[in-house]
Amino acid sequence: MAESIRQRRAFNNSSSEQEPQQKQQQQSQSQSQQQQSSDKQSGGKATGTKRSLTIAIGGVLTLIGVASYTFMRSPTPVDQVSAVTATSAATIAATATPAQITTALQSVATKRSDAQKQLEGLSRKEKREKAWQLKQLTDLEVTAILRANEKTWDAIDGALRVDTNQVSSNDPIEDYLASGDLSAGGGAKYMVGVFDGHAGYMCAEQLAKRMGPMIDNALESISRGGGGKSASAALNNAVVRLTRNTENQWDPLPMALTASFMAMDKELVHDALAEFKRLRDSSKINELLGPAVAGSCGLVAVVDKDAGEVVVANTGDSRALLGVRLDNGKWKAVRLSEDHTADNKMELQRLSRDHPGETVIRHRRVLGGLIPTRAFGDCRYKWPLDVQQALFPTLLAQGHKYATTPQDYTTPPYVTAHPVIVRHKLSRNDKFIVVASDGLYDQMSDADIVDTVAQWYEALDPKSGLATQDKNAATHLIRTALSTDRMGRRNNNLIHQLLAIPPPVSRRFRDDISVSIVTLNEKQNEKA
């Protein structure tokens, strides 16, 4: 059963005094990020060049195939590594006690409270400028934020190491992480998932709690040919439908992931609506329909030890990367998922096919609002118009500001939670998997991410000559991401500035960042 991880702190991102040239560059960065909002409905994001060998499942297609995007990159010179560039910072990170971390977090809260007062009443432009003049955080305060949510453990009898961390920008954070063993269907399988919420946290929260058990139930239902004793009606129906439409040609794990994504969205969006209509209890509207009004991307990666493969299901714009060390010592980043946005030509073709004659994508967003073209929840793109007209006024009055109908809403649904599945056979060169929300990829390229994690592992060897101030790989990656400007340059002062900016202003500069890194230890590689 999956263990959900969530941070609901006000710890966000910040910044402070800069050199004039750097300040101008950072203001340019902030203007580009101002277009983002916590629900991905008012902004764009950098996605990078795409070359895909992934399998897109737009309807119900037979699943074959392997991995996807690759980026070749030589190891970064040591002087560019976001490891230890300041002895004092490294010493603080290595020696900080729990009591010091607690005190530092209290200091961060005080500084951000003071910063919020300074930002009150200012215009958007004035807030952007003032944000870079706020008092920056100390090395200890930065480390305290980065340490607050880090976790490390082994899985599948030591075949895997898992490092996770989250740093928020929204308050509360809208990202969730989930992980755990999958016990049904036989074999040793371990899942990690990231659920990047928008329009609030309620949809992502439900996904993190329920997706692991849902996948287990799906595996059980498939093994029984449908009708698993623990499966919901929505899940059993999904399994039966997929089995019939594909003539039972899918392997159990890809089918279980697809059925779970489809059933979960039906339960959140349509079954909850039916239950609310049945109860006719207005006091239950937020509990039952809040997750449907909110939305979330979702990505789940399952390492199947016995099969020697990783299977990834993705809906939205979170991303999974594979770190591959080649025989010549260089590192390669392989995408195990494909972003579902207007930059994806296959998604544009799918929307044109499903909605002939309509202009679905406007300003690079679905009906001018939503950036991901696939997502859980987001009932404003799925419910019939008459249902929206009946319920949205009440939901809007209860604080669900996205309980509004998009313009030119004629042929719903416009957004689907149907995942794209990618299967990759693991080899001895495959070393780790990075699963993260789009907040990480806003800050760094795929190649930089893999290089950063690779260098962290190399620094564990005393002979490497490298050093790292973080014992957690995800913490090291987030520290590096927040120390990287939009030009890909490392600036160790930047993180002190970004983490000082309080919410909600911080959201104009960066997103929530949630990361899981799965190390494929030698036992797994030998099996593969």
PDB file of C-alpha atoms in Angstrom, residues 232-365:
ATOM      1  CA  SER A 232     -14.515  -0.625  -7.087  1.00  0.00           C
ATOM      2  CA  ALA A 233     -17.184  -0.776  -9.759  1.00  0.00           C
ATOM      3  CA  ALA A 234     -15.345   1.892 -11.746  1.00  0.00           C
ATOM      4  CA  LEU A 235     -12.132  -0.124 -11.681  1.00  0.00           C
ATOM      5  CA  ASN A 236     -13.749  -3.437 -12.591  1.00  0.00           C
ATOM      6  CA  ASN A 237     -15.560  -1.767 -15.471  1.00  0.00           C
ATOM      7  CA  ALA A 238     -12.292  -0.263 -16.694  1.00  0.00           C
ATOM      8  CA  VAL A 239     -10.536  -3.632 -16.561  1.00  0.00           C
ATOM      9  CA  VAL A 240     -13.364  -5.388 -18.400  1.00  0.00           C
ATOM     10  CA  ARG A 241     -13.498  -2.672 -21.062  1.00  0.00           C
ATOM     11  CA  LEU A 242      -9.731  -2.691 -21.652  1.00  0.00           C
ATOM     12  CA  THR A 243      -9.656  -6.484 -21.783  1.00  0.00           C
ATOM     13  CA  ARG A 244     -12.485  -6.588 -24.330  1.00  0.00           C
ATOM     14  CA  ASN A 245     -11.190  -3.782 -26.541  1.00  0.00           C
ATOM     15  CA  THR A 246      -7.639  -5.120 -26.699  1.00  0.00           C
ATOM     16  CA  GLU A 247      -8.599  -8.804 -26.867  1.00  0.00           C
ATOM     17  CA  ASN A 248      -6.540  -9.364 -23.735  1.00  0.00           C
ATOM     18  CA  GLN A 249      -3.267  -8.515 -25.496  1.00  0.00           C
ATOM     19  CA  TRP A 250      -1.886  -6.275 -22.733  1.00  0.00           C
ATOM     20  CA  ASP A 251       0.442  -7.423 -20.000  1.00  0.00           C
ATOM     21  CA  PRO A 252      -1.056  -7.059 -16.508  1.00  0.00           C
ATOM     22  CA  LEU A 253       1.011  -4.132 -15.197  1.00  0.00           C
ATOM     23  CA  PRO A 254       0.444  -1.681 -18.089  1.00  0.00           C
ATOM     24  CA  MET A 255      -3.228  -2.604 -18.096  1.00  0.00           C
ATOM     25  CA  ALA A 256      -3.475  -2.127 -14.322  1.00  0.00           C
ATOM     26  CA  LEU A 257      -1.915   1.333 -14.527  1.00  0.00           C
ATOM     27  CA  THR A 258      -4.199   2.411 -17.364  1.00  0.00           C
ATOM     28  CA  ALA A 259      -7.326   1.029 -15.687  1.00  0.00           C
ATOM     29  CA  SER A 260      -6.382   2.679 -12.375  1.00  0.00           C
ATOM     30  CA  PHE A 261      -5.924   6.111 -13.946  1.00  0.00           C
ATOM     31  CA  MET A 262      -9.235   5.841 -15.805  1.00  0.00           C
ATOM     32  CA  ALA A 263     -11.157   4.536 -12.785  1.00  0.00           C
ATOM     33  CA  MET A 264      -9.667   7.090 -10.398  1.00  0.00           C
ATOM     34  CA  ASP A 265     -10.751   9.993 -12.563  1.00  0.00           C
ATOM     35  CA  LYS A 266     -14.238   8.557 -12.977  1.00  0.00           C
ATOM     36  CA  GLU A 267     -14.592   8.221  -9.215  1.00  0.00           C
ATOM     37  CA  LEU A 268     -13.354  11.761  -8.564  1.00  0.00           C
ATOM     38  CA  VAL A 269     -15.299  13.524 -11.307  1.00  0.00           C
ATOM     39  CA  HIS A 270     -18.444  11.528 -12.054  1.00  0.00           C
ATOM     40  CA  ASP A 271     -19.092   9.086  -9.211  1.00  0.00           C
ATOM     41  CA  ALA A 272     -18.656  11.841  -6.625  1.00  0.00           C
ATOM     42  CA  LEU A 273     -21.170  13.938  -8.548  1.00  0.00           C
ATOM     43  CA  ALA A 274     -23.662  11.059  -8.569  1.00  0.00           C
ATOM     44  CA  GLU A 275     -23.176  10.589  -4.815  1.00  0.00           C
ATOM     45  CA  PHE A 276     -23.772  14.285  -4.171  1.00  0.00           C
ATOM     46  CA  LYS A 277     -26.988  14.184  -6.183  1.00  0.00           C
ATOM     47  CA  ARG A 278     -28.095  11.101  -4.276  1.00  0.00           C
ATOM     48  CA  LEU A 279     -27.466  12.626  -0.858  1.00  0.00           C
ATOM     49  CA  ARG A 280     -28.820  16.088  -1.713  1.00  0.00           C
ATOM     50  CA  ASP A 281     -26.825  17.419   1.224  1.00  0.00           C
ATOM     51  CA  SER A 282     -25.307  20.852   0.499  1.00  0.00           C
ATOM     52  CA  SER A 283     -22.947  20.480   3.484  1.00  0.00           C
ATOM     53  CA  LYS A 284     -21.151  17.690   1.575  1.00  0.00           C
ATOM     54  CA  ILE A 285     -20.484  19.713  -1.578  1.00  0.00           C
ATOM     55  CA  ASN A 286     -16.924  20.683  -0.697  1.00  0.00           C
ATOM     56  CA  GLU A 287     -15.950  17.210   0.513  1.00  0.00           C
ATOM     57  CA  LEU A 288     -17.428  15.403  -2.481  1.00  0.00           C
ATOM     58  CA  LEU A 289     -16.897  17.874  -5.302  1.00  0.00           C
ATOM     59  CA  GLY A 290     -13.821  19.827  -4.194  1.00  0.00           C
ATOM     60  CA  PRO A 291     -11.408  17.264  -5.721  1.00  0.00           C
ATOM     61  CA  ALA A 292     -13.394  17.360  -8.985  1.00  0.00           C
ATOM     62  CA  VAL A 293     -13.142  21.148  -9.225  1.00  0.00           C
ATOM     63  CA  ALA A 294      -9.436  21.014  -8.462  1.00  0.00           C
ATOM     64  CA  GLY A 295      -7.178  19.138 -10.828  1.00  0.00           C
ATOM     65  CA  SER A 296      -3.884  17.297 -10.864  1.00  0.00           C
ATOM     66  CA  CYS A 297      -1.319  15.815 -13.173  1.00  0.00           C
ATOM     67  CA  GLY A 298      -0.208  12.322 -12.248  1.00  0.00           C
ATOM     68  CA  LEU A 299       2.826  10.178 -12.982  1.00  0.00           C
ATOM     69  CA  VAL A 300       3.512   6.700 -11.597  1.00  0.00           C
ATOM     70  CA  ALA A 301       6.677   4.677 -12.228  1.00  0.00           C
ATOM     71  CA  VAL A 302       6.759   1.001 -11.248  1.00  0.00           C
ATOM     72  CA  VAL A 303      10.026  -0.932 -11.059  1.00  0.00           C
ATOM     73  CA  ASP A 304       9.288  -4.609 -11.697  1.00  0.00           C
ATOM     74  CA  LYS A 305      12.300  -6.466 -10.328  1.00  0.00           C
ATOM     75  CA  ASP A 306      11.379  -9.896 -11.689  1.00  0.00           C
ATOM     76  CA  ALA A 307      10.614  -8.579 -15.180  1.00  0.00           C
ATOM     77  CA  GLY A 308      13.730  -6.366 -15.127  1.00  0.00           C
ATOM     78  CA  GLU A 309      11.818  -3.333 -16.371  1.00  0.00           C
ATOM     79  CA  VAL A 310      10.280  -0.032 -15.374  1.00  0.00           C
ATOM     80  CA  VAL A 311       6.757   0.856 -16.495  1.00  0.00           C
ATOM     81  CA  VAL A 312       5.652   4.493 -16.422  1.00  0.00           C
ATOM     82  CA  ALA A 313       2.105   5.849 -16.666  1.00  0.00           C
ATOM     83  CA  ASN A 314       1.772   9.591 -17.199  1.00  0.00           C
ATOM     84  CA  THR A 315      -1.101  12.045 -17.391  1.00  0.00           C
ATOM     85  CA  GLY A 316      -0.064  15.695 -17.576  1.00  0.00           C
ATOM     86  CA  ASP A 317       3.313  17.415 -17.480  1.00  0.00           C
ATOM     87  CA  SER A 318       5.251  15.791 -14.663  1.00  0.00           C
ATOM     88  CA  ARG A 319       8.210  13.823 -16.002  1.00  0.00           C
ATOM     89  CA  ALA A 320      10.301  10.697 -15.430  1.00  0.00           C
ATOM     90  CA  LEU A 321      13.965  10.503 -16.447  1.00  0.00           C
ATOM     91  CA  LEU A 322      16.361   7.580 -16.566  1.00  0.00           C
ATOM     92  CA  GLY A 323      20.016   8.220 -15.774  1.00  0.00           C
ATOM     93  CA  VAL A 324      22.206   6.004 -17.971  1.00  0.00           C
ATOM     94  CA  ARG A 325      25.969   5.731 -17.569  1.00  0.00           C
ATOM     95  CA  LEU A 326      27.549   4.720 -20.859  1.00  0.00           C
ATOM     96  CA  ASP A 327      30.589   2.503 -21.163  1.00  0.00           C
ATOM     97  CA  ASN A 328      32.737   5.549 -21.943  1.00  0.00           C
ATOM     98  CA  GLY A 329      31.786   7.145 -18.610  1.00  0.00           C
ATOM     99  CA  LYS A 330      29.468   9.762 -20.071  1.00  0.00           C
ATOM    100  CA  TRP A 331      25.875  10.150 -18.899  1.00  0.00           C
ATOM    101  CA  LYS A 332      22.701  10.096 -20.946  1.00  0.00           C
ATOM    102  CA  ALA A 333      19.248  11.300 -19.921  1.00  0.00           C
ATOM    103  CA  VAL A 334      16.404   9.154 -21.271  1.00  0.00           C
ATOM    104  CA  ARG A 335      12.833  10.399 -20.976  1.00  0.00           C
ATOM    105  CA  LEU A 336      10.404   7.784 -19.753  1.00  0.00           C
ATOM    106  CA  SER A 337       7.381  10.048 -20.190  1.00  0.00           C
ATOM    107  CA  GLU A 338       6.026  12.634 -22.560  1.00  0.00           C
ATOM    108  CA  ASP A 339       4.648  16.016 -21.494  1.00  0.00           C
ATOM    109  CA  HIS A 340       0.983  16.518 -22.357  1.00  0.00           C
ATOM    110  CA  THR A 341       0.860  20.180 -23.345  1.00  0.00           C
ATOM    111  CA  ALA A 342       0.299  22.266 -26.455  1.00  0.00           C
ATOM    112  CA  ASP A 343       3.948  21.646 -27.352  1.00  0.00           C
ATOM    113  CA  ASN A 344       3.091  17.995 -27.979  1.00  0.00           C
ATOM    114  CA  LYS A 345       2.028  17.594 -31.608  1.00  0.00           C
ATOM    115  CA  MET A 346       0.344  14.257 -30.928  1.00  0.00           C
ATOM    116  CA  GLU A 347      -1.837  15.938 -28.298  1.00  0.00           C
ATOM    117  CA  LEU A 348      -2.825  18.658 -30.742  1.00  0.00           C
ATOM    118  CA  GLN A 349      -3.780  16.015 -33.285  1.00  0.00           C
ATOM    119  CA  ARG A 350      -5.810  14.125 -30.686  1.00  0.00           C
ATOM    120  CA  LEU A 351      -7.744  17.230 -29.669  1.00  0.00           C
ATOM    121  CA  SER A 352      -8.411  18.153 -33.302  1.00  0.00           C
ATOM    122  CA  ARG A 353      -9.655  14.645 -33.969  1.00  0.00           C
ATOM    123  CA  ASP A 354     -11.893  14.598 -30.892  1.00  0.00           C
ATOM    124  CA  HIS A 355     -13.281  18.113 -31.430  1.00  0.00           C
ATOM    125  CA  PRO A 356     -13.463  18.701 -35.206  1.00  0.00           C
ATOM    126  CA  GLY A 357     -14.035  22.296 -36.245  1.00  0.00           C
ATOM    127  CA  GLU A 358     -13.266  23.713 -32.770  1.00  0.00           C
ATOM    128  CA  THR A 359     -10.319  25.809 -31.691  1.00  0.00           C
ATOM    129  CA  VAL A 360      -9.530  23.880 -28.528  1.00  0.00           C
ATOM    130  CA  ILE A 361      -6.051  25.314 -27.908  1.00  0.00           C
ATOM    131  CA  ARG A 362      -5.964  29.075 -27.404  1.00  0.00           C
ATOM    132  CA  HIS A 363      -2.903  30.882 -26.105  1.00  0.00           C
ATOM    133  CA  ARG A 364      -1.275  27.432 -25.762  1.00  0.00           C
ATOM    134  CA  ARG A 365      -3.924  26.324 -23.242  1.00  0.00           C
TER     135      ARG A 365
END
